[in-house]
PDB file of C-alpha atoms and ligand atoms in Angstrom:
ATOM      1  CA  MET W  19       0.000   0.000   0.000  1.00  0.00           C
ATOM      2  CA  THR W  20       1.217   3.497  -0.885  1.00  0.00           C
ATOM      3  CA  ASN W  21       2.399   5.769   1.938  1.00  0.00           C
ATOM      4  CA  ILE W  22      -0.099   8.596   1.614  1.00  0.00           C
ATOM      5  CA  ASP W  23       1.466  12.061   1.781  1.00  0.00           C
ATOM      6  CA  GLY W  24       0.805  15.580   0.511  1.00  0.00           C
ATOM      7  CA  ASN W  25       1.595  14.564  -3.079  1.00  0.00           C
ATOM      8  CA  THR W  26      -0.635  11.506  -3.317  1.00  0.00           C
ATOM      9  CA  HIS W  27      -2.981  11.556  -6.325  1.00  0.00           C
ATOM     10  CA  ILE W  28      -6.502  10.372  -5.521  1.00  0.00           C
ATOM     11  CA  PHE W  29      -8.461   7.990  -7.746  1.00  0.00           C
ATOM     12  CA  GLY W  30     -11.580   5.976  -6.989  1.00  0.00           C
ATOM     13  CA  VAL W  31     -14.584   3.983  -8.059  1.00  0.00           C
ATOM     14  CA  VAL W  32     -17.936   5.753  -8.293  1.00  0.00           C
ATOM     15  CA  GLY W  33     -21.124   3.734  -8.021  1.00  0.00           C
ATOM     16  CA  ASN W  34     -23.870   2.623  -5.704  1.00  0.00           C
ATOM     17  CA  PRO W  35     -23.121   0.310  -4.009  1.00  0.00           C
ATOM     18  CA  VAL W  36     -19.315   0.093  -4.267  1.00  0.00           C
ATOM     19  CA  ASN W  37     -18.487  -1.922  -1.168  1.00  0.00           C
ATOM     20  CA  HIS W  38     -18.134  -5.182  -3.166  1.00  0.00           C
ATOM     21  CA  SER W  39     -15.863  -3.648  -5.804  1.00  0.00           C
ATOM     22  CA  PHE W  40     -12.479  -5.319  -6.396  1.00  0.00           C
ATOM     23  CA  SER W  41     -11.093  -2.207  -8.102  1.00  0.00           C
ATOM     24  CA  PRO W  42      -9.533  -0.662  -4.938  1.00  0.00           C
ATOM     25  CA  TYR W  43      -7.583  -3.858  -4.340  1.00  0.00           C
ATOM     26  CA  ILE W  44      -6.319  -4.108  -7.938  1.00  0.00           C
ATOM     27  CA  HIS W  45      -5.385  -0.431  -8.390  1.00  0.00           C
ATOM     28  CA  ASN W  46      -3.655  -0.016  -5.033  1.00  0.00           C
ATOM     29  CA  LEU W  47      -1.665  -3.173  -5.700  1.00  0.00           C
ATOM     30  CA  LEU W  48      -0.653  -1.936  -9.165  1.00  0.00           C
ATOM     31  CA  ALA W  49       0.355   1.440  -7.662  1.00  0.00           C
ATOM     32  CA  ALA W  50       2.501  -0.282  -5.036  1.00  0.00           C
ATOM     33  CA  LYS W  51       4.172  -2.602  -7.584  1.00  0.00           C
ATOM     34  CA  LEU W  52       4.881   0.292  -9.949  1.00  0.00           C
ATOM     35  CA  ASN W  53       5.883   2.671  -7.149  1.00  0.00           C
ATOM     36  CA  ILE W  54       3.307   5.324  -8.094  1.00  0.00           C
ATOM     37  CA  ASN W  55       2.151   7.763  -5.424  1.00  0.00           C
ATOM     38  CA  MET W  56      -1.603   7.327  -5.713  1.00  0.00           C
ATOM     39  CA  ALA W  57      -4.489   6.040  -3.606  1.00  0.00           C
ATOM     40  CA  TYR W  58      -7.647   4.455  -4.998  1.00  0.00           C
ATOM     41  CA  ILE W  59     -10.742   4.648  -2.834  1.00  0.00           C
ATOM     42  CA  PRO W  60     -14.436   3.622  -2.968  1.00  0.00           C
ATOM     43  CA  LEU W  61     -16.711   6.600  -3.727  1.00  0.00           C
ATOM     44  CA  ALA W  62     -20.336   5.694  -3.045  1.00  0.00           C
ATOM     45  CA  VAL W  63     -22.575   8.297  -4.688  1.00  0.00           C
ATOM     46  CA  LYS W  64     -26.303   8.582  -4.080  1.00  0.00           C
ATOM     47  CA  LYS W  65     -28.600   8.802  -7.106  1.00  0.00           C
ATOM     48  CA  THR W  66     -29.790  12.240  -5.960  1.00  0.00           C
ATOM     49  CA  ASN W  67     -26.199  13.571  -6.088  1.00  0.00           C
ATOM     50  CA  VAL W  68     -24.965  12.045  -9.327  1.00  0.00           C
ATOM     51  CA  ASP W  69     -25.799  15.103 -11.446  1.00  0.00           C
ATOM     52  CA  HIS W  70     -22.920  16.963  -9.769  1.00  0.00           C
ATOM     53  CA  LEU W  71     -20.449  14.133 -10.030  1.00  0.00           C
ATOM     54  CA  ILE W  72     -17.921  15.533 -12.515  1.00  0.00           C
ATOM     55  CA  ASP W  73     -17.916  19.015 -10.937  1.00  0.00           C
ATOM     56  CA  SER W  74     -17.313  17.372  -7.566  1.00  0.00           C
ATOM     57  CA  LEU W  75     -14.381  15.344  -8.888  1.00  0.00           C
ATOM     58  CA  LYS W  76     -12.893  18.523 -10.385  1.00  0.00           C
ATOM     59  CA  THR W  77     -13.459  20.478  -7.168  1.00  0.00           C
ATOM     60  CA  LEU W  78     -11.683  17.843  -5.091  1.00  0.00           C
ATOM     61  CA  ASN W  79      -8.866  17.487  -7.626  1.00  0.00           C
ATOM     62  CA  ILE W  80      -9.533  13.788  -8.058  1.00  0.00           C
ATOM     63  CA  TYR W  81      -7.357  12.625 -10.948  1.00  0.00           C
ATOM     64  CA  GLY W  82      -9.595   9.909 -12.286  1.00  0.00           C
ATOM     65  CA  CYS W  83     -12.166   7.301 -11.449  1.00  0.00           C
ATOM     66  CA  ASN W  84     -13.919   4.200 -12.586  1.00  0.00           C
ATOM     67  CA  VAL W  85     -17.674   4.292 -12.897  1.00  0.00           C
ATOM     68  CA  THR W  86     -19.804   1.297 -12.143  1.00  0.00           C
ATOM     69  CA  VAL W  87     -23.477   0.358 -11.770  1.00  0.00           C
ATOM     70  CA  PRO W  88     -25.761   2.294 -12.041  1.00  0.00           C
ATOM     71  CA  TYR W  89     -23.988   5.383 -13.420  1.00  0.00           C
ATOM     72  CA  LYS W  90     -22.097   4.221 -16.525  1.00  0.00           C
ATOM     73  CA  VAL W  91     -24.687   5.862 -18.799  1.00  0.00           C
ATOM     74  CA  ASP W  92     -25.704   8.840 -16.640  1.00  0.00           C
ATOM     75  CA  VAL W  93     -22.194  10.319 -16.458  1.00  0.00           C
ATOM     76  CA  ILE W  94     -21.754  10.673 -20.210  1.00  0.00           C
ATOM     77  CA  LYS W  95     -23.669  13.957 -20.440  1.00  0.00           C
ATOM     78  CA  GLN W  96     -21.443  15.562 -17.800  1.00  0.00           C
ATOM     79  CA  LEU W  97     -18.142  14.779 -19.526  1.00  0.00           C
ATOM     80  CA  ASP W  98     -16.193  17.296 -21.615  1.00  0.00           C
ATOM     81  CA  VAL W  99     -14.722  14.749 -24.082  1.00  0.00           C
ATOM     82  CA  VAL W 100     -15.976  11.205 -24.680  1.00  0.00           C
ATOM     83  CA  ASP W 101     -14.036   8.562 -26.594  1.00  0.00           C
ATOM     84  CA  LYS W 102     -15.948   7.483 -29.731  1.00  0.00           C
ATOM     85  CA  LYS W 103     -15.973   3.784 -28.808  1.00  0.00           C
ATOM     86  CA  ALA W 104     -17.508   4.696 -25.431  1.00  0.00           C
ATOM     87  CA  ILE W 105     -20.205   6.659 -27.283  1.00  0.00           C
ATOM     88  CA  LEU W 106     -20.896   3.650 -29.511  1.00  0.00           C
ATOM     89  CA  ILE W 107     -21.195   1.360 -26.474  1.00  0.00           C
ATOM     90  CA  GLY W 108     -23.259   4.034 -24.728  1.00  0.00           C
ATOM     91  CA  ALA W 109     -21.383   3.684 -21.439  1.00  0.00           C
ATOM     92  CA  VAL W 110     -18.313   5.114 -19.731  1.00  0.00           C
ATOM     93  CA  ASN W 111     -16.436   3.169 -17.065  1.00  0.00           C
ATOM     94  CA  THR W 112     -13.263   5.271 -16.833  1.00  0.00           C
ATOM     95  CA  ILE W 113     -12.833   9.006 -16.342  1.00  0.00           C
ATOM     96  CA  LYS W 114      -9.592  10.973 -16.426  1.00  0.00           C
ATOM     97  CA  ILE W 115      -9.392  14.628 -15.433  1.00  0.00           C
ATOM     98  CA  VAL W 116      -6.567  16.733 -16.848  1.00  0.00           C
ATOM     99  CA  ASP W 117      -6.439  20.507 -16.274  1.00  0.00           C
ATOM    100  CA  GLN W 118     -10.141  20.530 -15.304  1.00  0.00           C
ATOM    101  CA  VAL W 119     -11.150  18.743 -18.515  1.00  0.00           C
ATOM    102  CA  ALA W 120     -13.019  15.460 -17.944  1.00  0.00           C
ATOM    103  CA  TYR W 121     -12.381  12.667 -20.482  1.00  0.00           C
ATOM    104  CA  GLY W 122     -14.495   9.490 -20.633  1.00  0.00           C
ATOM    105  CA  TYR W 123     -13.535   6.017 -21.895  1.00  0.00           C
ATOM    106  CA  ASN W 124     -14.871   2.482 -21.910  1.00  0.00           C
ATOM    107  CA  THR W 125     -12.109   0.064 -20.917  1.00  0.00           C
ATOM    108  CA  ASP W 126     -14.495  -2.928 -20.708  1.00  0.00           C
ATOM    109  CA  LEU W 127     -13.877  -3.113 -24.448  1.00  0.00           C
ATOM    110  CA  ASP W 128     -10.095  -3.421 -23.961  1.00  0.00           C
ATOM    111  CA  GLY W 129     -10.677  -5.781 -21.044  1.00  0.00           C
ATOM    112  CA  ILE W 130     -12.494  -8.284 -23.281  1.00  0.00           C
ATOM    113  CA  LYS W 131      -9.919  -7.848 -26.066  1.00  0.00           C
ATOM    114  CA  LYS W 132      -7.020  -8.539 -23.723  1.00  0.00           C
ATOM    115  CA  ALA W 133      -8.810 -11.523 -22.128  1.00  0.00           C
ATOM    116  CA  LEU W 134      -9.289 -13.079 -25.592  1.00  0.00           C
ATOM    117  CA  GLU W 135      -5.725 -12.296 -26.699  1.00  0.00           C
ATOM    118  CA  LYS W 136      -4.449 -14.125 -23.648  1.00  0.00           C
ATOM    119  CA  GLN W 137      -6.419 -17.202 -24.798  1.00  0.00           C
ATOM    120  CA  LYS W 138      -5.210 -16.695 -28.394  1.00  0.00           C
ATOM    121  CA  VAL W 139      -8.820 -16.500 -29.590  1.00  0.00           C
ATOM    122  CA  ASN W 140      -9.156 -14.825 -32.991  1.00  0.00           C
ATOM    123  CA  LEU W 141     -12.686 -13.805 -33.932  1.00  0.00           C
ATOM    124  CA  GLU W 142     -12.018 -12.691 -37.492  1.00  0.00           C
ATOM    125  CA  GLY W 143     -14.418 -14.319 -39.969  1.00  0.00           C
ATOM    126  CA  LYS W 144     -16.323 -16.143 -37.214  1.00  0.00           C
ATOM    127  CA  THR W 145     -20.042 -16.246 -36.503  1.00  0.00           C
ATOM    128  CA  VAL W 146     -20.525 -15.121 -32.927  1.00  0.00           C
ATOM    129  CA  LEU W 147     -23.486 -15.548 -30.602  1.00  0.00           C
ATOM    130  CA  ILE W 148     -24.046 -12.907 -27.924  1.00  0.00           C
ATOM    131  CA  ILE W 149     -26.455 -13.975 -25.198  1.00  0.00           C
ATOM    132  CA  GLY W 150     -27.988 -10.834 -23.692  1.00  0.00           C
ATOM    133  CA  ALA W 151     -28.276  -7.251 -24.942  1.00  0.00           C
ATOM    134  CA  GLY W 152     -27.487  -5.117 -21.878  1.00  0.00           C
ATOM    135  CA  GLY W 153     -24.464  -2.953 -21.104  1.00  0.00           C
ATOM    136  CA  ALA W 154     -21.927  -5.773 -21.149  1.00  0.00           C
ATOM    137  CA  ALA W 155     -23.346  -7.156 -24.406  1.00  0.00           C
ATOM    138  CA  LYS W 156     -22.843  -3.755 -26.052  1.00  0.00           C
ATOM    139  CA  ALA W 157     -19.122  -3.773 -25.193  1.00  0.00           C
ATOM    140  CA  VAL W 158     -18.835  -7.356 -26.496  1.00  0.00           C
ATOM    141  CA  ALA W 159     -20.681  -6.432 -29.717  1.00  0.00           C
ATOM    142  CA  VAL W 160     -18.378  -3.450 -30.408  1.00  0.00           C
ATOM    143  CA  MET W 161     -15.358  -5.648 -29.657  1.00  0.00           C
ATOM    144  CA  CYS W 162     -16.695  -8.155 -32.234  1.00  0.00           C
ATOM    145  CA  GLY W 163     -17.120  -5.317 -34.752  1.00  0.00           C
ATOM    146  CA  ASP W 164     -13.502  -4.255 -34.185  1.00  0.00           C
ATOM    147  CA  ALA W 165     -12.397  -7.887 -34.541  1.00  0.00           C
ATOM    148  CA  ASN W 166     -14.005  -8.206 -37.994  1.00  0.00           C
ATOM    149  CA  VAL W 167     -16.337 -11.084 -37.244  1.00  0.00           C
ATOM    150  CA  LYS W 168     -18.377 -12.428 -40.159  1.00  0.00           C
ATOM    151  CA  LYS W 169     -21.719 -12.419 -38.414  1.00  0.00           C
ATOM    152  CA  LEU W 170     -23.201 -11.522 -35.035  1.00  0.00           C
ATOM    153  CA  ILE W 171     -26.312 -13.120 -33.577  1.00  0.00           C
ATOM    154  CA  ILE W 172     -27.682 -11.230 -30.585  1.00  0.00           C
ATOM    155  CA  MET W 173     -30.141 -13.184 -28.477  1.00  0.00           C
ATOM    156  CA  ASN W 174     -32.115 -11.561 -25.701  1.00  0.00           C
ATOM    157  CA  ARG W 175     -35.241 -12.031 -23.596  1.00  0.00           C
ATOM    158  CA  THR W 176     -36.398  -8.527 -24.586  1.00  0.00           C
ATOM    159  CA  ARG W 177     -36.115  -8.863 -28.350  1.00  0.00           C
ATOM    160  CA  LYS W 178     -36.395  -5.099 -28.911  1.00  0.00           C
ATOM    161  CA  LYS W 179     -33.066  -4.523 -27.141  1.00  0.00           C
ATOM    162  CA  ALA W 180     -31.363  -7.152 -29.301  1.00  0.00           C
ATOM    163  CA  LYS W 181     -32.784  -5.468 -32.423  1.00  0.00           C
ATOM    164  CA  GLU W 182     -31.562  -2.043 -31.297  1.00  0.00           C
ATOM    165  CA  LEU W 183     -28.068  -3.340 -30.589  1.00  0.00           C
ATOM    166  CA  CYS W 184     -27.991  -4.951 -34.065  1.00  0.00           C
ATOM    167  CA  GLU W 185     -28.945  -1.609 -35.622  1.00  0.00           C
ATOM    168  CA  THR W 186     -26.172   0.194 -33.707  1.00  0.00           C
ATOM    169  CA  ILE W 187     -23.587  -2.352 -34.856  1.00  0.00           C
ATOM    170  CA  LYS W 188     -24.749  -2.329 -38.475  1.00  0.00           C
ATOM    171  CA  LYS W 189     -24.429   1.470 -38.591  1.00  0.00           C
ATOM    172  CA  SER W 190     -20.748   1.330 -37.593  1.00  0.00           C
ATOM    173  CA  TYR W 191     -19.476  -1.969 -38.988  1.00  0.00           C
ATOM    174  CA  GLU W 192     -19.953  -3.823 -42.267  1.00  0.00           C
ATOM    175  CA  ILE W 193     -20.983  -7.078 -40.619  1.00  0.00           C
ATOM    176  CA  ASP W 194     -24.078  -9.180 -40.769  1.00  0.00           C
ATOM    177  CA  CYS W 195     -26.059  -8.879 -37.543  1.00  0.00           C
ATOM    178  CA  GLU W 196     -29.239 -10.732 -36.627  1.00  0.00           C
ATOM    179  CA  ASP W 197     -31.401 -10.553 -33.511  1.00  0.00           C
ATOM    180  CA  ALA W 198     -32.856 -13.709 -32.029  1.00  0.00           C
ATOM    181  CA  SER W 199     -34.898 -15.081 -29.169  1.00  0.00           C
ATOM    182  CA  TYR W 200     -34.057 -17.970 -26.845  1.00  0.00           C
ATOM    183  CA  GLU W 201     -36.384 -20.236 -28.826  1.00  0.00           C
ATOM    184  CA  ASP W 202     -34.377 -19.829 -32.057  1.00  0.00           C
ATOM    185  CA  THR W 203     -32.179 -22.873 -31.386  1.00  0.00           C
ATOM    186  CA  HIS W 204     -31.864 -23.627 -35.130  1.00  0.00           C
ATOM    187  CA  ILE W 205     -29.391 -20.737 -35.561  1.00  0.00           C
ATOM    188  CA  PHE W 206     -27.040 -21.993 -32.848  1.00  0.00           C
ATOM    189  CA  GLY W 207     -25.427 -24.467 -35.286  1.00  0.00           C
ATOM    190  CA  GLU W 208     -23.792 -21.748 -37.369  1.00  0.00           C
ATOM    191  CA  CYS W 209     -21.985 -20.144 -34.370  1.00  0.00           C
ATOM    192  CA  GLN W 210     -18.329 -20.845 -33.554  1.00  0.00           C
ATOM    193  CA  VAL W 211     -18.017 -18.571 -30.523  1.00  0.00           C
ATOM    194  CA  ALA W 212     -20.506 -17.541 -27.795  1.00  0.00           C
ATOM    195  CA  PHE W 213     -20.456 -14.811 -25.142  1.00  0.00           C
ATOM    196  CA  GLN W 214     -22.792 -15.149 -22.166  1.00  0.00           C
ATOM    197  CA  THR W 215     -23.402 -11.569 -20.979  1.00  0.00           C
ATOM    198  CA  THR W 216     -26.538 -11.857 -18.825  1.00  0.00           C
ATOM    199  CA  SER W 217     -26.599 -12.069 -15.036  1.00  0.00           C
ATOM    200  CA  ILE W 218     -28.141 -15.552 -15.192  1.00  0.00           C
ATOM    201  CA  GLY W 219     -25.927 -18.009 -13.290  1.00  0.00           C
ATOM    202  CA  MET W 220     -24.370 -15.362 -11.075  1.00  0.00           C
ATOM    203  CA  HIS W 221     -23.888 -16.181  -7.377  1.00  0.00           C
ATOM    204  CA  PRO W 222     -26.054 -17.467  -5.658  1.00  0.00           C
ATOM    205  CA  ASN W 223     -27.982 -18.855  -8.659  1.00  0.00           C
ATOM    206  CA  LEU W 224     -25.401 -21.500  -9.392  1.00  0.00           C
ATOM    207  CA  LEU W 225     -27.731 -23.866 -11.243  1.00  0.00           C
ATOM    208  CA  SER W 226     -29.145 -21.338 -13.719  1.00  0.00           C
ATOM    209  CA  SER W 227     -28.111 -20.879 -17.333  1.00  0.00           C
ATOM    210  CA  PRO W 228     -29.828 -18.860 -20.068  1.00  0.00           C
ATOM    211  CA  ILE W 229     -29.276 -21.822 -22.437  1.00  0.00           C
ATOM    212  CA  LYS W 230     -31.730 -24.559 -21.548  1.00  0.00           C
ATOM    213  CA  GLU W 231     -30.607 -27.004 -24.261  1.00  0.00           C
ATOM    214  CA  PRO W 232     -26.822 -26.745 -24.515  1.00  0.00           C
ATOM    215  CA  LYS W 233     -26.567 -29.557 -27.113  1.00  0.00           C
ATOM    216  CA  TYR W 234     -27.508 -27.056 -29.831  1.00  0.00           C
ATOM    217  CA  LEU W 235     -24.222 -25.244 -29.126  1.00  0.00           C
ATOM    218  CA  SER W 236     -22.035 -28.347 -29.490  1.00  0.00           C
ATOM    219  CA  LYS W 237     -20.275 -26.944 -32.598  1.00  0.00           C
ATOM    220  CA  LEU W 238     -18.713 -24.024 -30.698  1.00  0.00           C
ATOM    221  CA  ASP W 239     -14.923 -23.700 -30.524  1.00  0.00           C
ATOM    222  CA  PHE W 240     -14.956 -21.273 -27.611  1.00  0.00           C
ATOM    223  CA  ALA W 241     -17.363 -19.775 -25.065  1.00  0.00           C
ATOM    224  CA  MET W 242     -16.914 -16.944 -22.587  1.00  0.00           C
ATOM    225  CA  ASP W 243     -19.137 -16.141 -19.629  1.00  0.00           C
ATOM    226  CA  ILE W 244     -18.594 -12.620 -18.364  1.00  0.00           C
ATOM    227  CA  ILE W 245     -19.633 -13.718 -14.859  1.00  0.00           C
ATOM    228  CA  TYR W 246     -16.675 -14.265 -12.478  1.00  0.00           C
ATOM    229  CA  ASN W 247     -18.560 -15.304  -9.344  1.00  0.00           C
ATOM    230  CA  PRO W 248     -18.810 -18.304  -9.438  1.00  0.00           C
ATOM    231  CA  ARG W 249     -15.599 -18.975 -11.397  1.00  0.00           C
ATOM    232  CA  GLU W 250     -17.426 -21.740 -13.270  1.00  0.00           C
ATOM    233  CA  THR W 251     -21.015 -21.021 -14.162  1.00  0.00           C
ATOM    234  CA  ARG W 252     -23.576 -23.604 -15.169  1.00  0.00           C
ATOM    235  CA  PHE W 253     -23.260 -22.277 -18.740  1.00  0.00           C
ATOM    236  CA  MET W 254     -19.488 -22.882 -18.675  1.00  0.00           C
ATOM    237  CA  LYS W 255     -19.896 -26.383 -17.218  1.00  0.00           C
ATOM    238  CA  ASP W 256     -22.446 -27.278 -19.908  1.00  0.00           C
ATOM    239  CA  MET W 257     -20.031 -26.109 -22.613  1.00  0.00           C
ATOM    240  CA  GLN W 258     -17.050 -27.909 -21.052  1.00  0.00           C
ATOM    241  CA  GLU W 259     -19.000 -31.169 -20.981  1.00  0.00           C
ATOM    242  CA  MET W 260     -19.179 -30.957 -24.781  1.00  0.00           C
ATOM    243  CA  GLY W 261     -15.399 -30.364 -24.993  1.00  0.00           C
ATOM    244  CA  ILE W 262     -15.671 -26.627 -25.629  1.00  0.00           C
ATOM    245  CA  LYS W 263     -12.961 -24.342 -24.254  1.00  0.00           C
ATOM    246  CA  THR W 264     -14.368 -21.725 -21.852  1.00  0.00           C
ATOM    247  CA  ILE W 265     -13.231 -18.749 -19.795  1.00  0.00           C
ATOM    248  CA  ASN W 266     -15.003 -16.703 -17.151  1.00  0.00           C
ATOM    249  CA  GLY W 267     -15.086 -12.900 -16.744  1.00  0.00           C
ATOM    250  CA  LEU W 268     -12.216 -12.583 -14.289  1.00  0.00           C
ATOM    251  CA  SER W 269      -9.573 -11.779 -16.882  1.00  0.00           C
ATOM    252  CA  MET W 270     -11.896  -9.190 -18.466  1.00  0.00           C
ATOM    253  CA  LEU W 271     -12.514  -7.589 -15.063  1.00  0.00           C
ATOM    254  CA  TYR W 272      -8.806  -7.444 -14.350  1.00  0.00           C
ATOM    255  CA  ASN W 273      -7.812  -6.182 -17.789  1.00  0.00           C
ATOM    256  CA  GLN W 274     -10.358  -3.358 -17.821  1.00  0.00           C
ATOM    257  CA  ALA W 275      -8.591  -2.181 -14.654  1.00  0.00           C
ATOM    258  CA  ILE W 276      -5.165  -2.486 -16.322  1.00  0.00           C
ATOM    259  CA  SER W 277      -6.373  -0.362 -19.257  1.00  0.00           C
ATOM    260  CA  ALA W 278      -7.850   2.291 -16.929  1.00  0.00           C
ATOM    261  CA  PHE W 279      -4.590   2.453 -14.976  1.00  0.00           C
ATOM    262  CA  GLU W 280      -2.646   2.844 -18.245  1.00  0.00           C
ATOM    263  CA  ILE W 281      -4.908   5.715 -19.327  1.00  0.00           C
ATOM    264  CA  TRP W 282      -4.540   7.547 -16.008  1.00  0.00           C
ATOM    265  CA  GLN W 283      -0.771   7.159 -15.775  1.00  0.00           C
ATOM    266  CA  ASP W 284      -0.096   7.374 -19.511  1.00  0.00           C
ATOM    267  CA  ILE W 285       2.001   4.200 -19.411  1.00  0.00           C
ATOM    268  CA  THR W 286       1.956   0.682 -20.811  1.00  0.00           C
ATOM    269  CA  ILE W 287       2.155  -1.942 -18.075  1.00  0.00           C
ATOM    270  CA  ASP W 288       4.602  -4.799 -18.790  1.00  0.00           C
ATOM    271  CA  TYR W 289       2.920  -8.136 -19.376  1.00  0.00           C
ATOM    272  CA  GLU W 290       5.067  -9.749 -16.644  1.00  0.00           C
ATOM    273  CA  ILE W 291       3.986  -7.172 -14.035  1.00  0.00           C
ATOM    274  CA  SER W 292       0.387  -7.475 -15.123  1.00  0.00           C
ATOM    275  CA  GLU W 293       0.535 -11.277 -14.766  1.00  0.00           C
ATOM    276  CA  LEU W 294       2.234 -11.007 -11.364  1.00  0.00           C
ATOM    277  CA  VAL W 295      -0.490  -8.689 -10.026  1.00  0.00           C
ATOM    278  CA  TYR W 296      -3.177 -10.892 -11.623  1.00  0.00           C
ATOM    279  CA  ARG W 297      -1.901 -13.936  -9.720  1.00  0.00           C
ATOM    280  CA  ASP W 298      -1.894 -11.908  -6.491  1.00  0.00           C
ATOM    281  CA  PHE W 299      -5.464 -10.763  -7.216  1.00  0.00           C
ATOM    282  CA  VAL W 300      -6.655 -14.325  -7.833  1.00  0.00           C
ATOM    283  CA  ASN W 301      -5.002 -15.460  -4.573  1.00  0.00           C
ATOM    284  CA  TYR W 302      -6.777 -12.627  -2.786  1.00  0.00           C
ATOM    285  CA  LEU W 303     -10.130 -13.740  -4.253  1.00  0.00           C
ATOM    286  CA  ASP W 304      -9.410 -17.350  -3.279  1.00  0.00           C
ATOM    287  CA  GLY W 305      -8.991 -16.169   0.314  1.00  0.00           C
ATOM    288  CA  LEU W 306     -12.388 -14.447   0.395  1.00  0.00           C
ATOM    289  CA  VAL W 307     -15.371 -16.298   1.778  1.00  0.00           C
ATOM    290  CA  ASP W 308     -18.586 -15.988  -0.287  1.00  0.00           C
TER     291      ASP W 308
HETATM  292  P1  ATR M1232     -25.165  -5.403 -17.679  1.00  0.00           P
HETATM  293  O1  ATR M1232     -24.744  -3.970 -17.720  1.00  0.00           O
HETATM  294  O2  ATR M1232     -24.453  -6.218 -16.628  1.00  0.00           O
HETATM  295  O3  ATR M1232     -25.118  -6.061 -19.028  1.00  0.00           O
HETATM  296  P2  ATR M1232     -28.008  -4.966 -17.898  1.00  0.00           P
HETATM  297  O4  ATR M1232     -27.723  -3.858 -18.829  1.00  0.00           O
HETATM  298  O5  ATR M1232     -29.040  -4.802 -16.854  1.00  0.00           O
HETATM  299  O6  ATR M1232     -26.682  -5.397 -17.148  1.00  0.00           O
HETATM  300  O7  ATR M1232     -28.357  -6.278 -18.786  1.00  0.00           O
HETATM  301  C1  ATR M1232     -28.706  -7.483 -18.209  1.00  0.00           C
HETATM  302  C2  ATR M1232     -28.897  -8.544 -19.315  1.00  0.00           C
HETATM  303  O8  ATR M1232     -29.264  -9.781 -18.676  1.00  0.00           O
HETATM  304  C3  ATR M1232     -30.029  -8.227 -20.272  1.00  0.00           C
HETATM  305  O9  ATR M1232     -29.747  -8.806 -21.527  1.00  0.00           O
HETATM  306  C4  ATR M1232     -31.223  -8.939 -19.610  1.00  0.00           C
HETATM  307  O10 ATR M1232     -32.271  -9.267 -20.501  1.00  0.00           O
HETATM  308  P3  ATR M1232     -33.475  -8.207 -20.757  1.00  0.00           P
HETATM  309  O11 ATR M1232     -32.910  -7.163 -21.665  1.00  0.00           O
HETATM  310  O12 ATR M1232     -34.551  -9.000 -21.373  1.00  0.00           O
HETATM  311  O13 ATR M1232     -33.838  -7.642 -19.393  1.00  0.00           O
HETATM  312  C5  ATR M1232     -30.549 -10.194 -19.148  1.00  0.00           C
HETATM  313  N1  ATR M1232     -31.275 -10.844 -18.055  1.00  0.00           N
HETATM  314  C6  ATR M1232     -31.198 -10.556 -16.726  1.00  0.00           C
HETATM  315  N2  ATR M1232     -32.012 -11.373 -16.026  1.00  0.00           N
HETATM  316  C7  ATR M1232     -32.602 -12.203 -16.928  1.00  0.00           C
HETATM  317  C8  ATR M1232     -33.525 -13.284 -16.837  1.00  0.00           C
HETATM  318  N3  ATR M1232     -34.007 -13.689 -15.665  1.00  0.00           N
HETATM  319  N4  ATR M1232     -33.904 -13.915 -17.986  1.00  0.00           N
HETATM  320  C9  ATR M1232     -33.414 -13.538 -19.183  1.00  0.00           C
HETATM  321  N5  ATR M1232     -32.539 -12.512 -19.348  1.00  0.00           N
HETATM  322  C10 ATR M1232     -32.129 -11.858 -18.238  1.00  0.00           C
END
């Protein structure tokens, strides 16, 4: 942990609630490993106060923050400059303040990219299924657009949201994009990769999966669940039983933090240091009791 003194730069995570956030642990560990004089703190903000958020950060000379549920969309209108990928996703999770100018980014996008790179998964030319159409699905869909997939199939309980996300993607990328409902099992066969982006299967609902008949996904090469608690969701177990390689959302969570840290400090973190801190983070999680 950094020795806080008169020169310590303050960062934090804004949300409500923030007491379960792992970001303070990750960022303070990175700061200590890299010998950077900063402190990263939880900043719980009430809904009634969120309209003044950016002015408050500027007033207190806070250098940057992450933004989490439920403010990732609300903050956009208060920012001075918003990265165009964050606009496309419609959510900001990282803010940097330089000379009283507030910049907004979405590092969830980079987090997914880095998590896939680590697994050597290349999406180019693939047909990809996205299960869900919420905030996380939007970041996955933009990542797929950047990765030049052949086709996206977006499946969601509320079909309208899947349709809207398809429209957004088609406006920005020259890829085929189709919306679907959970009953459309016939289209599963053409998918090589699937991303599970809903909250179904999250602790404590360990037995739930959005996919009731996994056999239709047996042709997949790779599946990712963005949930990280539990480490192995029912969806992942179902895929593994058919021999499909899976990962959970832990690497994405960690790598969105790495990208935010890099933006704030204007540095590139060495892969070795990143891996070292990641192992420490996983050990820390292993020591926590649910
Ligand atoms: P996040 O930002 O984590 O993606 P979100 O924007 O609230 O959260 O999106 C949650 C996603 O999980 C949505 O796709 C949601 O489906 P709807 O758009 O139909 O609400 C999906 N989801 C959550 N609970 C669900 C449930 N019980 N059955 C089906 N889908 C569910």
